[in-house]
Every structure is written in structure tokens, then in C-alpha cells.
C-alpha atoms as a printed R data frame, in Angstrom:
    type eleno elety resid chain resno       x       y      z
1   ATOM     1    CA   MET     A     1 -75.247 -26.248  5.727
2   ATOM     2    CA   PRO     A     2 -73.648 -27.202  9.093
3   ATOM     3    CA   ALA     A     3 -74.923 -30.254 10.929
4   ATOM     4    CA   THR     A     4 -77.253 -30.127 13.880
5   ATOM     5    CA   LEU     A     5 -76.254 -31.481 17.230
6   ATOM     6    CA   LEU     A     6 -79.146 -33.408 18.734
7   ATOM     7    CA   ARG     A     7 -78.835 -34.498 22.379
8   ATOM     8    CA   ILE     A     8 -80.837 -37.742 23.140
9   ATOM     9    CA   HIS     A     9 -81.025 -39.453 26.513
10  ATOM    10    CA   PRO     A    10 -79.311 -42.859 25.933
11  ATOM    11    CA   ASP     A    11 -81.609 -44.955 28.217
12  ATOM    12    CA   ASN     A    12 -84.985 -43.387 27.516
13  ATOM    13    CA   PRO     A    13 -84.707 -41.716 24.114
14  ATOM    14    CA   PRO     A    14 -87.898 -39.465 23.418
15  ATOM    15    CA   LEU     A    15 -89.717 -40.508 20.262
16  ATOM    16    CA   SER     A    16 -89.901 -36.990 19.133
17  ATOM    17    CA   ARG     A    17 -86.055 -36.689 19.017
18  ATOM    18    CA   ILE     A    18 -85.689 -40.092 17.327
19  ATOM    19    CA   GLN     A    19 -88.136 -38.857 14.664
20  ATOM    20    CA   GLN     A    20 -85.956 -35.840 14.084
21  ATOM    21    CA   ALA     A    21 -83.135 -38.103 13.136
22  ATOM    22    CA   VAL     A    22 -85.373 -40.432 11.079
23  ATOM    23    CA   ASP     A    23 -86.542 -37.388  9.106
24  ATOM    24    CA   VAL     A    24 -82.885 -36.536  8.206
25  ATOM    25    CA   LEU     A    25 -82.233 -40.059  7.080
26  ATOM    26    CA   ARG     A    26 -85.378 -40.210  4.957
27  ATOM    27    CA   LYS     A    27 -84.201 -37.089  3.232
28  ATOM    28    CA   GLY     A    28 -80.961 -38.776  2.284
29  ATOM    29    CA   GLY     A    29 -78.909 -37.316  5.108
30  ATOM    30    CA   VAL     A    30 -75.895 -38.794  6.726
31  ATOM    31    CA   ILE     A    31 -75.821 -38.942 10.521
32  ATOM    32    CA   ILE     A    32 -73.377 -39.728 13.332
33  ATOM    33    CA   TYR     A    33 -74.790 -41.792 16.181
34  ATOM    34    CA   PRO     A    34 -73.820 -43.746 19.260
35  ATOM    35    CA   THR     A    35 -73.693 -47.573 19.443
36  ATOM    36    CA   ASP     A    36 -72.685 -49.924 22.258
37  ATOM    37    CA   THR     A    37 -69.064 -49.542 21.172
38  ATOM    38    CA   VAL     A    38 -67.766 -46.543 19.105
39  ATOM    39    CA   TYR     A    39 -69.695 -43.686 17.501
40  ATOM    40    CA   GLY     A    40 -70.670 -44.534 13.876
41  ATOM    41    CA   ILE     A    41 -71.351 -42.715 10.651
42  ATOM    42    CA   GLY     A    42 -74.249 -43.884  8.616
43  ATOM    43    CA   CYS     A    43 -77.396 -43.361  6.393
44  ATOM    44    CA   ASP     A    44 -80.442 -45.349  5.145
45  ATOM    45    CA   VAL     A    45 -79.080 -48.420  3.513
46  ATOM    46    CA   THR     A    46 -81.541 -47.985  0.615
47  ATOM    47    CA   ASN     A    47 -80.204 -44.544 -0.443
48  ATOM    48    CA   ALA     A    48 -77.280 -45.026 -2.799
49  ATOM    49    CA   LYS     A    49 -76.309 -41.324 -2.888
50  ATOM    50    CA   ALA     A    50 -76.175 -41.151  0.866
51  ATOM    51    CA   VAL     A    51 -74.089 -44.391  0.999
52  ATOM    52    CA   ASP     A    52 -71.605 -42.799 -1.534
53  ATOM    53    CA   LYS     A    53 -71.418 -39.658  0.732
54  ATOM    54    CA   VAL     A    54 -70.585 -41.884  3.717
55  ATOM    55    CA   CYS     A    55 -67.753 -43.481  1.667
56  ATOM    56    CA   ARG     A    56 -66.420 -40.133  0.621
57  ATOM    57    CA   ILE     A    57 -66.299 -38.949  4.166
58  ATOM    58    CA   LYS     A    58 -64.221 -41.995  5.115
59  ATOM    59    CA   ASN     A    59 -62.166 -41.959  1.858
60  ATOM    60    CA   LEU     A    60 -63.541 -45.362  0.811
61  ATOM    61    CA   PHE     A    61 -64.535 -46.811 -2.530
62  ATOM    62    CA   PRO     A    62 -68.208 -47.982 -2.311
63  ATOM    63    CA   GLU     A    63 -67.666 -51.063 -4.416
64  ATOM    64    CA   LYS     A    64 -64.787 -52.128 -2.148
65  ATOM    65    CA   ALA     A    65 -65.988 -50.857  1.212
66  ATOM    66    CA   ASN     A    66 -66.599 -53.361  3.929
67  ATOM    67    CA   LEU     A    67 -69.604 -51.441  5.240
68  ATOM    68    CA   SER     A    68 -71.812 -53.176  7.846
69  ATOM    69    CA   PHE     A    69 -75.332 -52.250  8.699
70  ATOM    70    CA   ILE     A    70 -77.407 -52.015 11.726
71  ATOM    71    CA   CYS     A    71 -80.586 -53.823 12.045
72  ATOM    72    CA   HIS     A    72 -83.267 -53.497 14.720
73  ATOM    73    CA   ASP     A    73 -83.560 -57.123 15.547
74  ATOM    74    CA   LEU     A    74 -83.018 -60.622 14.197
75  ATOM    75    CA   SER     A    75 -86.069 -60.523 11.842
76  ATOM    76    CA   HIS     A    76 -84.206 -57.874  9.918
77  ATOM    77    CA   ILE     A    77 -81.108 -60.113  9.580
78  ATOM    78    CA   SER     A    78 -83.047 -62.799  7.696
79  ATOM    79    CA   ASP     A    79 -84.090 -60.232  5.097
80  ATOM    80    CA   TYR     A    80 -80.502 -59.429  4.010
81  ATOM    81    CA   ALA     A    81 -78.547 -62.669  4.813
82  ATOM    82    CA   HIS     A    82 -79.271 -66.293  3.930
83  ATOM    83    CA   GLY     A    83 -77.857 -69.619  4.796
84  ATOM    84    CA   ILE     A    84 -78.161 -69.035  8.553
85  ATOM    85    CA   THR     A    85 -78.542 -72.503 10.202
86  ATOM    86    CA   THR     A    86 -80.500 -73.167 13.299
87  ATOM    87    CA   SER     A    87 -77.302 -73.680 15.348
88  ATOM    88    CA   THR     A    88 -75.815 -70.363 14.086
89  ATOM    89    CA   TYR     A    89 -79.196 -68.567 14.786
90  ATOM    90    CA   LYS     A    90 -79.139 -69.844 18.398
91  ATOM    91    CA   VAL     A    91 -75.761 -68.301 18.990
92  ATOM    92    CA   ILE     A    92 -76.438 -64.948 17.463
93  ATOM    93    CA   LYS     A    93 -79.815 -64.779 19.318
94  ATOM    94    CA   LYS     A    94 -77.888 -65.091 22.582
95  ATOM    95    CA   ALA     A    95 -75.166 -62.669 21.562
96  ATOM    96    CA   LEU     A    96 -77.406 -59.847 20.173
97  ATOM    97    CA   PRO     A    97 -78.118 -57.092 20.967
98  ATOM    98    CA   GLY     A    98 -74.411 -56.860 21.607
99  ATOM    99    CA   PRO     A    99 -70.977 -55.566 20.456
100 ATOM   100    CA   PHE     A   100 -70.650 -57.904 17.496
101 ATOM   101    CA   THR     A   101 -70.545 -57.683 13.717
102 ATOM   102    CA   PHE     A   102 -71.666 -61.008 12.169
103 ATOM   103    CA   ILE     A   103 -70.718 -61.675  8.570
104 ATOM   104    CA   PHE     A   104 -73.167 -63.798  6.529
105 ATOM   105    CA   GLU     A   105 -73.801 -64.707  2.846
106 ATOM   106    CA   ALA     A   106 -75.665 -61.855  1.268
107 ATOM   107    CA   SER     A   107 -79.228 -62.497  0.072
108 ATOM   108    CA   ALA     A   108 -80.685 -61.148 -3.127
109 ATOM   109    CA   LYS     A   109 -82.227 -58.297 -1.155
110 ATOM   110    CA   ALA     A   110 -78.839 -57.100  0.247
111 ATOM   111    CA   PRO     A   111 -78.008 -53.554 -0.938
112 ATOM   112    CA   ARG     A   112 -75.413 -52.951 -3.585
113 ATOM   113    CA   PHE     A   113 -72.809 -50.482 -2.582
114 ATOM   114    CA   GLY     A   114 -71.360 -48.780 -5.663
115 ATOM   115    CA   GLY     A   115 -73.636 -50.900 -7.813
116 ATOM   116    CA   VAL     A   116 -71.790 -54.056 -6.942
117 ATOM   117    CA   LYS     A   117 -73.604 -57.104 -5.656
118 ATOM   118    CA   ARG     A   118 -72.112 -58.160 -2.314
119 ATOM   119    CA   LYS     A   119 -71.190 -61.794 -1.636
120 ATOM   120    CA   THR     A   120 -71.309 -61.190  2.078
121 ATOM   121    CA   VAL     A   121 -72.919 -58.736  4.487
122 ATOM   122    CA   GLY     A   122 -71.765 -57.617  7.964
123 ATOM   123    CA   ILE     A   123 -74.680 -57.127 10.307
124 ATOM   124    CA   ARG     A   124 -74.958 -55.435 13.768
125 ATOM   125    CA   VAL     A   125 -77.641 -55.201 16.373
126 ATOM   126    CA   PRO     A   126 -75.996 -52.964 18.914
127 ATOM   127    CA   ASP     A   127 -77.124 -52.831 22.648
128 ATOM   128    CA   ASN     A   128 -77.978 -49.146 22.428
129 ATOM   129    CA   GLN     A   129 -81.573 -47.872 22.619
130 ATOM   130    CA   ILE     A   130 -80.929 -44.677 20.594
131 ATOM   131    CA   ILE     A   131 -79.784 -46.448 17.439
132 ATOM   132    CA   LEU     A   132 -82.122 -49.413 17.830
133 ATOM   133    CA   GLN     A   133 -85.146 -47.100 18.083
134 ATOM   134    CA   LEU     A   134 -83.885 -45.060 15.188
135 ATOM   135    CA   VAL     A   135 -83.692 -48.114 12.956
136 ATOM   136    CA   LYS     A   136 -87.066 -49.393 14.130
137 ATOM   137    CA   GLU     A   137 -88.701 -46.065 13.238
138 ATOM   138    CA   LEU     A   138 -86.828 -45.713  9.929
139 ATOM   139    CA   GLY     A   139 -88.015 -49.211  8.923
140 ATOM   140    CA   ASN     A   140 -84.732 -49.934  7.061
141 ATOM   141    CA   PRO     A   141 -81.228 -50.808  8.305
142 ATOM   142    CA   ILE     A   142 -78.627 -48.130  8.629
143 ATOM   143    CA   VAL     A   143 -75.250 -48.350  6.915
144 ATOM   144    CA   SER     A   144 -72.493 -48.200  9.583
145 ATOM   145    CA   THR     A   145 -68.852 -47.369  9.669
146 ATOM   146    CA   SER     A   146 -66.711 -46.121 12.569
147 ATOM   147    CA   VAL     A   147 -65.909 -42.422 13.103
148 ATOM   148    CA   ARG     A   148 -62.287 -43.652 13.781
149 ATOM   149    CA   GLU     A   149 -59.738 -42.849 11.045
150 ATOM   150    CA   ASP     A   150 -58.077 -46.297 11.472
151 ATOM   151    CA   GLU     A   151 -58.085 -49.288 13.717
152 ATOM   152    CA   ASN     A   152 -55.370 -47.855 16.010
153 ATOM   153    CA   THR     A   153 -56.917 -44.422 16.500
154 ATOM   154    CA   LEU     A   154 -57.490 -43.455 20.085
155 ATOM   155    CA   GLU     A   155 -58.079 -39.665 19.660
156 ATOM   156    CA   GLU     A   156 -60.514 -38.108 22.144
157 ATOM   157    CA   TYR     A   157 -62.726 -36.890 19.483
158 ATOM   158    CA   VAL     A   158 -64.084 -40.363 18.744
159 ATOM   159    CA   THR     A   159 -65.539 -40.652 22.207
160 ATOM   160    CA   ASP     A   160 -66.769 -37.101 22.981
161 ATOM   161    CA   PRO     A   161 -69.867 -36.040 21.011
162 ATOM   162    CA   ASP     A   162 -68.966 -32.361 21.222
163 ATOM   163    CA   LEU     A   163 -65.611 -32.995 19.743
164 ATOM   164    CA   ILE     A   164 -67.162 -35.299 17.095
165 ATOM   165    CA   PHE     A   165 -69.589 -32.504 16.166
166 ATOM   166    CA   GLU     A   166 -66.754 -30.010 15.814
167 ATOM   167    CA   LYS     A   167 -64.818 -32.297 13.486
168 ATOM   168    CA   TYR     A   168 -67.721 -33.496 11.298
169 ATOM   169    CA   ARG     A   169 -70.219 -30.603 11.434
170 ATOM   170    CA   LEU     A   170 -69.525 -29.594  7.825
171 ATOM   171    CA   LEU     A   171 -69.429 -33.108  6.542
172 ATOM   172    CA   VAL     A   172 -72.607 -34.694  7.935
173 ATOM   173    CA   ASP     A   173 -76.253 -33.595  8.453
174 ATOM   174    CA   LEU     A   174 -76.752 -34.486 12.111
175 ATOM   175    CA   VAL     A   175 -74.672 -35.657 15.086
176 ATOM   176    CA   ILE     A   176 -76.549 -37.445 17.870
177 ATOM   177    CA   ASP     A   177 -75.117 -36.742 21.333
178 ATOM   178    CA   GLY     A   178 -76.006 -39.946 23.344
179 ATOM   179    CA   GLY     A   179 -73.118 -39.494 25.853
180 ATOM   180    CA   PHE     A   180 -69.584 -40.534 25.666
181 ATOM   181    CA   GLY     A   181 -68.694 -43.366 23.333
182 ATOM   182    CA   GLY     A   182 -66.233 -46.206 23.768
183 ATOM   183    CA   ILE     A   183 -62.869 -46.653 21.961
184 ATOM   184    CA   THR     A   184 -63.101 -50.445 21.421
185 ATOM   185    CA   PRO     A   185 -64.952 -51.511 18.136
186 ATOM   186    CA   SER     A   186 -67.242 -54.428 17.713
187 ATOM   187    CA   THR     A   187 -65.936 -57.957 17.449
188 ATOM   188    CA   ILE     A   188 -66.142 -59.292 13.884
189 ATOM   189    CA   VAL     A   189 -67.189 -62.917 13.451
190 ATOM   190    CA   ASP     A   190 -67.506 -64.710 10.070
191 ATOM   191    CA   CYS     A   191 -70.433 -67.077  9.970
192 ATOM   192    CA   THR     A   192 -70.442 -67.782  6.277
193 ATOM   193    CA   ASN     A   193 -69.232 -71.387  6.668
194 ATOM   194    CA   ASP     A   194 -71.688 -72.268  9.510
195 ATOM   195    CA   ASP     A   195 -68.695 -71.657 11.779
196 ATOM   196    CA   PHE     A   196 -67.707 -68.704 14.042
197 ATOM   197    CA   GLU     A   197 -64.336 -67.557 12.672
198 ATOM   198    CA   LEU     A   198 -62.974 -64.595 14.659
199 ATOM   199    CA   ILE     A   199 -61.855 -61.849 12.281
200 ATOM   200    CA   ARG     A   200 -61.310 -59.072 14.785
201 ATOM   201    CA   GLN     A   201 -61.373 -59.193 18.547
202 ATOM   202    CA   GLY     A   202 -63.219 -56.178 19.805
203 ATOM   203    CA   ALA     A   203 -65.502 -55.418 22.718
204 ATOM   204    CA   GLY     A   204 -67.516 -58.702 22.577
205 ATOM   205    CA   ASP     A   205 -66.363 -62.158 23.542
206 ATOM   206    CA   ILE     A   206 -67.958 -64.675 21.191
207 ATOM   207    CA   GLU     A   207 -66.627 -67.640 23.071
208 ATOM   208    CA   GLN     A   208 -69.099 -67.166 25.931
209 ATOM   209    CA   TYR     A   209 -72.078 -67.741 23.506
210 ATOM   210    CA   LEU     A   210 -70.746 -70.816 21.724
């Protein structure tokens, strides 16, 4: 069954429309949604079958995929990551919500992708009201991976929701149109050693928060 295209105002997302997307996720659906960087493909982090579907769409092996997930706020992060020191917490509190993916040691509660226990988790809290409200209403983080085919892709379809819908309408269950997306991904920062090691420079500048 082809996906639905759901248009949601990016600044004041109506709860009724957010709930439509939540209902799709709770039924094991895969959705495409806006963030503060590029559009993402994701699902409920607790639904293994949906995670497998996300990986198939992106041609990834679940047990090897470096999937991050989106949390609503910092309280969610402490559920899935451990070893976060006070100094690290102060930095991420200043940087989030924002265009960063922070890598932490995985807690026992962190999801197993492909049945494999993860040593680390990549966590995002984007500065985008649509996805933040969606995660809040769902009550669980959302698995997140970019709609881009690779790191160097700049095709127009990754920014235009209508073109994204045309490309993915037979692969996912819902595409949220929250306006044009960006082409620069999040900045990835490794915090596992109580340090801030830059893994990928993206839209965020971590130096201004250190």
C-alpha cells in the first residue's frame, strides 16, 4: 500500500496530525520526517521488525548498522546511555536541541539491532518541533538514518518533501512534509571517553559549546 503524504506546519505542528504519525509508528510503520538537518527515515526503536525494514530500505545489515535514534529531551538520553559525566552533560545540555549526534556507551536498556547488543549508541535531539513532538507523543525514541544514499549525495530529492514522497512512496508508510530540508547532516561527536572527539563535521559546531 502506497505511503501517505502528511503535511505538518513546522513551527506549530497540530497535535491531531502528530497523532496520525504516532499511530503509524505504533503499528510498526516506517516514516520519513524532517529534522533540523536532513530528512530522516525511522521507526519506533522498540519494534525490531520495523528496524529491519528501515535497514532493508537503506541496504544496511541491522547488526552492523550505525543507526542513531532521536530522543525528545535529555531525560531520554540517560535511559539509553551510561557513563555520562557532569562535565559532558553540561556541554550536551547547551548543544541540544541542535544538529548533533552524540555517541555514548550503551546502557543495558539500549535496543539491540539485529539481535546484537550495542557497545555504543548515537543519540540526537534535533531542533525541530515536528519530530520532537512526535517522539514525545510516542513515548519511545525513533530510529534515525538519513534519506541520503551516501555522504556525498546532493540530489534535490533529499530536500524536497514532494520528491522524497515520489521516491519512497512504495517503501515507507508515511512521509511527513515539514517544508524543505537541508543538505548538511548532523555533526557526529564521540563522547565515550569523556572527551568530545569530532567524527564528522556537519551542521553543528561543537567548539562553541566546549
